[in-house]
PDB file of C-alpha atoms in Angstrom:
ATOM      1  CA  UNK C 223     -50.324-143.764  41.820  1.00  0.00           C
ATOM      2  CA  UNK C 224     -49.842-143.642  45.593  1.00  0.00           C
ATOM      3  CA  UNK C 225     -47.105-141.629  47.255  1.00  0.00           C
ATOM      4  CA  UNK C 226     -44.364-143.894  48.580  1.00  0.00           C
ATOM      5  CA  UNK C 227     -41.424-142.255  50.350  1.00  0.00           C
ATOM      6  CA  UNK C 228     -37.901-143.263  49.305  1.00  0.00           C
ATOM      7  CA  UNK C 229     -38.803-146.488  47.567  1.00  0.00           C
ATOM      8  CA  UNK C 230     -40.728-148.164  50.358  1.00  0.00           C
ATOM      9  CA  UNK C 231     -43.446-150.733  49.741  1.00  0.00           C
ATOM     10  CA  UNK C 232     -46.978-149.735  48.759  1.00  0.00           C
ATOM     11  CA  UNK C 233     -48.012-150.153  52.372  1.00  0.00           C
ATOM     12  CA  UNK C 234     -45.324-147.619  53.242  1.00  0.00           C
ATOM     13  CA  UNK C 235     -43.232-149.699  55.636  1.00  0.00           C
ATOM     14  CA  UNK C 236     -42.407-153.215  56.719  1.00  0.00           C
ATOM     15  CA  UNK C 237     -43.349-154.422  60.192  1.00  0.00           C
ATOM     16  CA  UNK C 238     -40.083-152.859  61.320  1.00  0.00           C
ATOM     17  CA  UNK C 239     -41.039-149.233  60.585  1.00  0.00           C
ATOM     18  CA  UNK C 240     -37.398-148.179  60.340  1.00  0.00           C
ATOM     19  CA  UNK C 241     -36.641-150.523  57.448  1.00  0.00           C
ATOM     20  CA  UNK C 242     -37.867-149.643  53.927  1.00  0.00           C
ATOM     21  CA  UNK C 243     -38.766-152.388  51.490  1.00  0.00           C
ATOM     22  CA  UNK C 244     -36.786-152.081  48.240  1.00  0.00           C
ATOM     23  CA  UNK C 245     -38.843-151.492  45.128  1.00  0.00           C
ATOM     24  CA  UNK C 246     -37.488-152.137  41.642  1.00  0.00           C
ATOM     25  CA  UNK C 247     -40.201-150.336  39.691  1.00  0.00           C
ATOM     26  CA  UNK C 248     -42.754-147.597  40.251  1.00  0.00           C
ATOM     27  CA  UNK C 249     -45.703-149.998  40.356  1.00  0.00           C
ATOM     28  CA  UNK C 250     -45.893-149.758  44.154  1.00  0.00           C
ATOM     29  CA  UNK C 251     -45.822-145.971  44.274  1.00  0.00           C
ATOM     30  CA  UNK C 252     -43.666-142.928  43.739  1.00  0.00           C
ATOM     31  CA  UNK C 253     -42.032-140.077  45.616  1.00  0.00           C
ATOM     32  CA  UNK C 254     -41.069-136.619  44.365  1.00  0.00           C
ATOM     33  CA  UNK C 255     -37.567-137.351  43.087  1.00  0.00           C
ATOM     34  CA  UNK C 256     -38.670-140.621  41.455  1.00  0.00           C
ATOM     35  CA  UNK C 257     -41.417-138.713  39.596  1.00  0.00           C
ATOM     36  CA  UNK C 258     -39.024-135.963  38.518  1.00  0.00           C
ATOM     37  CA  UNK C 259     -36.350-138.493  37.460  1.00  0.00           C
ATOM     38  CA  UNK C 260     -38.904-140.505  35.502  1.00  0.00           C
ATOM     39  CA  UNK C 261     -40.013-137.372  33.673  1.00  0.00           C
ATOM     40  CA  UNK C 262     -36.407-136.284  33.043  1.00  0.00           C
ATOM     41  CA  UNK C 263     -35.007-139.649  31.916  1.00  0.00           C
ATOM     42  CA  UNK C 264     -38.062-141.703  30.955  1.00  0.00           C
ATOM     43  CA  UNK C 265     -36.715-144.662  32.936  1.00  0.00           C
ATOM     44  CA  UNK C 266     -38.067-146.210  36.127  1.00  0.00           C
ATOM     45  CA  UNK C 267     -34.830-147.917  37.210  1.00  0.00           C
ATOM     46  CA  UNK C 268     -33.117-146.664  40.345  1.00  0.00           C
ATOM     47  CA  UNK C 269     -29.856-146.252  38.469  1.00  0.00           C
ATOM     48  CA  UNK C 270     -31.340-143.292  36.590  1.00  0.00           C
ATOM     49  CA  UNK C 271     -32.811-141.446  39.553  1.00  0.00           C
ATOM     50  CA  UNK C 272     -31.370-138.225  40.864  1.00  0.00           C
ATOM     51  CA  UNK C 273     -31.563-137.508  44.577  1.00  0.00           C
ATOM     52  CA  UNK C 274     -33.713-134.587  45.671  1.00  0.00           C
ATOM     53  CA  UNK C 275     -30.656-132.468  46.547  1.00  0.00           C
ATOM     54  CA  UNK C 276     -29.213-133.091  43.059  1.00  0.00           C
ATOM     55  CA  UNK C 277     -32.304-131.492  41.500  1.00  0.00           C
ATOM     56  CA  UNK C 278     -31.758-128.448  43.721  1.00  0.00           C
ATOM     57  CA  UNK C 279     -28.251-127.956  42.272  1.00  0.00           C
ATOM     58  CA  UNK C 280     -28.593-129.432  38.775  1.00  0.00           C
ATOM     59  CA  UNK C 281     -28.791-127.564  35.519  1.00  0.00           C
ATOM     60  CA  UNK C 282     -29.375-123.847  35.262  1.00  0.00           C
ATOM     61  CA  UNK C 283     -31.425-121.675  37.613  1.00  0.00           C
ATOM     62  CA  UNK C 284     -34.251-119.918  35.754  1.00  0.00           C
ATOM     63  CA  UNK C 285     -36.300-116.899  36.800  1.00  0.00           C
ATOM     64  CA  UNK C 286     -39.872-117.968  37.587  1.00  0.00           C
ATOM     65  CA  UNK C 287     -41.265-115.657  34.900  1.00  0.00           C
ATOM     66  CA  UNK C 288     -39.018-117.365  32.302  1.00  0.00           C
ATOM     67  CA  UNK C 289     -39.927-120.919  33.320  1.00  0.00           C
ATOM     68  CA  UNK C 290     -41.166-123.322  30.652  1.00  0.00           C
ATOM     69  CA  UNK C 291     -43.058-126.615  30.804  1.00  0.00           C
ATOM     70  CA  UNK C 292     -40.549-129.308  31.719  1.00  0.00           C
ATOM     71  CA  UNK C 293     -38.528-127.136  34.098  1.00  0.00           C
ATOM     72  CA  UNK C 294     -38.278-128.319  37.699  1.00  0.00           C
ATOM     73  CA  UNK C 295     -39.043-126.480  40.939  1.00  0.00           C
ATOM     74  CA  UNK C 296     -37.061-127.562  43.959  1.00  0.00           C
ATOM     75  CA  UNK C 297     -35.975-127.043  47.525  1.00  0.00           C
ATOM     76  CA  UNK C 298     -33.269-129.093  49.260  1.00  0.00           C
ATOM     77  CA  UNK C 299     -36.014-131.564  50.252  1.00  0.00           C
ATOM     78  CA  UNK C 300     -38.623-131.523  47.469  1.00  0.00           C
ATOM     79  CA  UNK C 301     -38.883-131.419  43.675  1.00  0.00           C
ATOM     80  CA  UNK C 302     -41.652-131.227  41.090  1.00  0.00           C
ATOM     81  CA  UNK C 303     -42.192-130.307  37.469  1.00  0.00           C
ATOM     82  CA  UNK C 304     -43.590-127.189  35.826  1.00  0.00           C
ATOM     83  CA  UNK C 305     -46.530-128.023  33.537  1.00  0.00           C
ATOM     84  CA  UNK C 306     -47.454-124.454  32.547  1.00  0.00           C
ATOM     85  CA  UNK C 307     -46.467-120.910  33.497  1.00  0.00           C
ATOM     86  CA  UNK C 308     -48.381-117.638  33.322  1.00  0.00           C
ATOM     87  CA  UNK C 309     -46.046-114.729  34.156  1.00  0.00           C
ATOM     88  CA  UNK C 310     -48.936-112.251  33.716  1.00  0.00           C
ATOM     89  CA  UNK C 311     -50.694-113.703  36.768  1.00  0.00           C
ATOM     90  CA  UNK C 312     -47.536-115.025  38.526  1.00  0.00           C
ATOM     91  CA  UNK C 313     -49.016-118.525  38.537  1.00  0.00           C
ATOM     92  CA  UNK C 314     -47.707-121.944  37.535  1.00  0.00           C
ATOM     93  CA  UNK C 315     -49.318-125.314  37.029  1.00  0.00           C
ATOM     94  CA  UNK C 316     -47.140-127.953  38.691  1.00  0.00           C
ATOM     95  CA  UNK C 317     -47.092-131.714  39.151  1.00  0.00           C
ATOM     96  CA  UNK C 318     -45.429-133.283  42.181  1.00  0.00           C
ATOM     97  CA  UNK C 319     -45.641-136.242  44.530  1.00  0.00           C
ATOM     98  CA  UNK C 320     -46.488-134.984  47.982  1.00  0.00           C
ATOM     99  CA  UNK C 321     -46.146-136.936  51.198  1.00  0.00           C
ATOM    100  CA  UNK C 322     -48.487-134.483  52.917  1.00  0.00           C
ATOM    101  CA  UNK C 323     -51.620-136.150  51.577  1.00  0.00           C
ATOM    102  CA  UNK C 324     -50.085-139.141  49.875  1.00  0.00           C
ATOM    103  CA  UNK C 325     -50.718-138.647  46.164  1.00  0.00           C
ATOM    104  CA  UNK C 326     -49.532-137.168  42.921  1.00  0.00           C
ATOM    105  CA  UNK C 327     -50.757-133.602  42.899  1.00  0.00           C
ATOM    106  CA  UNK C 328     -51.547-131.260  40.025  1.00  0.00           C
ATOM    107  CA  UNK C 329     -51.868-127.725  41.370  1.00  0.00           C
ATOM    108  CA  UNK C 330     -52.032-124.109  40.279  1.00  0.00           C
ATOM    109  CA  UNK C 331     -49.659-122.199  42.563  1.00  0.00           C
ATOM    110  CA  UNK C 332     -48.400-118.634  42.838  1.00  0.00           C
ATOM    111  CA  UNK C 333     -44.842-117.349  42.698  1.00  0.00           C
ATOM    112  CA  UNK C 334     -45.125-115.614  46.074  1.00  0.00           C
ATOM    113  CA  UNK C 335     -47.193-118.382  47.671  1.00  0.00           C
ATOM    114  CA  UNK C 336     -46.220-122.028  47.292  1.00  0.00           C
ATOM    115  CA  UNK C 337     -43.222-121.270  45.038  1.00  0.00           C
ATOM    116  CA  UNK C 338     -41.765-118.608  47.343  1.00  0.00           C
ATOM    117  CA  UNK C 339     -38.219-119.661  48.179  1.00  0.00           C
ATOM    118  CA  UNK C 340     -38.168-122.501  45.659  1.00  0.00           C
ATOM    119  CA  UNK C 341     -35.704-122.554  42.783  1.00  0.00           C
ATOM    120  CA  UNK C 342     -36.696-123.184  39.190  1.00  0.00           C
ATOM    121  CA  UNK C 343     -34.107-125.331  37.411  1.00  0.00           C
ATOM    122  CA  UNK C 344     -33.729-126.165  33.712  1.00  0.00           C
ATOM    123  CA  UNK C 345     -32.054-129.568  33.447  1.00  0.00           C
ATOM    124  CA  UNK C 346     -31.341-131.469  30.270  1.00  0.00           C
ATOM    125  CA  UNK C 347     -31.401-135.259  30.173  1.00  0.00           C
ATOM    126  CA  UNK C 348     -27.602-135.431  29.766  1.00  0.00           C
ATOM    127  CA  UNK C 349     -27.111-133.941  33.239  1.00  0.00           C
ATOM    128  CA  UNK C 350     -26.445-137.203  35.080  1.00  0.00           C
ATOM    129  CA  UNK C 351     -24.021-138.466  32.431  1.00  0.00           C
ATOM    130  CA  UNK C 352     -22.152-135.143  32.477  1.00  0.00           C
ATOM    131  CA  UNK C 353     -22.185-135.095  36.306  1.00  0.00           C
ATOM    132  CA  UNK C 354     -20.816-138.636  36.576  1.00  0.00           C
ATOM    133  CA  UNK C 355     -18.100-137.895  33.999  1.00  0.00           C
ATOM    134  CA  UNK C 356     -17.035-134.795  35.948  1.00  0.00           C
ATOM    135  CA  UNK C 357     -16.873-136.781  39.213  1.00  0.00           C
ATOM    136  CA  UNK C 358     -14.800-139.489  37.509  1.00  0.00           C
ATOM    137  CA  UNK C 359     -12.366-136.896  36.139  1.00  0.00           C
ATOM    138  CA  UNK C 360     -12.086-135.252  39.572  1.00  0.00           C
ATOM    139  CA  UNK C 361     -11.252-138.611  41.136  1.00  0.00           C
ATOM    140  CA  UNK C 362      -8.580-139.235  38.507  1.00  0.00           C
ATOM    141  CA  UNK C 363      -7.075-135.794  39.131  1.00  0.00           C
ATOM    142  CA  UNK C 364      -7.067-136.346  42.893  1.00  0.00           C
ATOM    143  CA  UNK C 365      -5.210-139.652  42.776  1.00  0.00           C
ATOM    144  CA  UNK C 366      -1.614-139.461  43.828  1.00  0.00           C
ATOM    145  CA  UNK C 367       0.876-140.261  41.161  1.00  0.00           C
ATOM    146  CA  UNK C 368       2.686-143.472  41.884  1.00  0.00           C
ATOM    147  CA  UNK C 369       6.399-143.600  41.147  1.00  0.00           C
ATOM    148  CA  UNK C 370       7.173-146.733  39.231  1.00  0.00           C
ATOM    149  CA  UNK C 371      10.510-148.397  40.142  1.00  0.00           C
TER     150      UNK C 371
END
């Protein structure tokens, strides 16, 4: 599967390089948050996808040594999934979509190397539903009460 940033066409861009081409499925390619959302929700529709910065804040932060397969690693601008973890060697196997060389990447990385400064997050598949419910409740609480005549 090719890397495609932010839902642009398989070629990457339209003739107008500033204008992405909308994609309704992952058949044309995938970026990091689309991959992570697909693995979290099992759905390739945009309505299910979390933004990269949501992965950075979602769920519970986990110590790298406690990370399990299915946890996510993230920065404010990138996200991927933990496939395996070996605390004895401070190494993890990860899967992520990288724009650097344009592909899905499976890598063995070290805690103090590639993962240095990245957060490990444990997110359950109810996160988006819970998040949206909380936002809805906040909006309701923030509405001014209207005096009825």
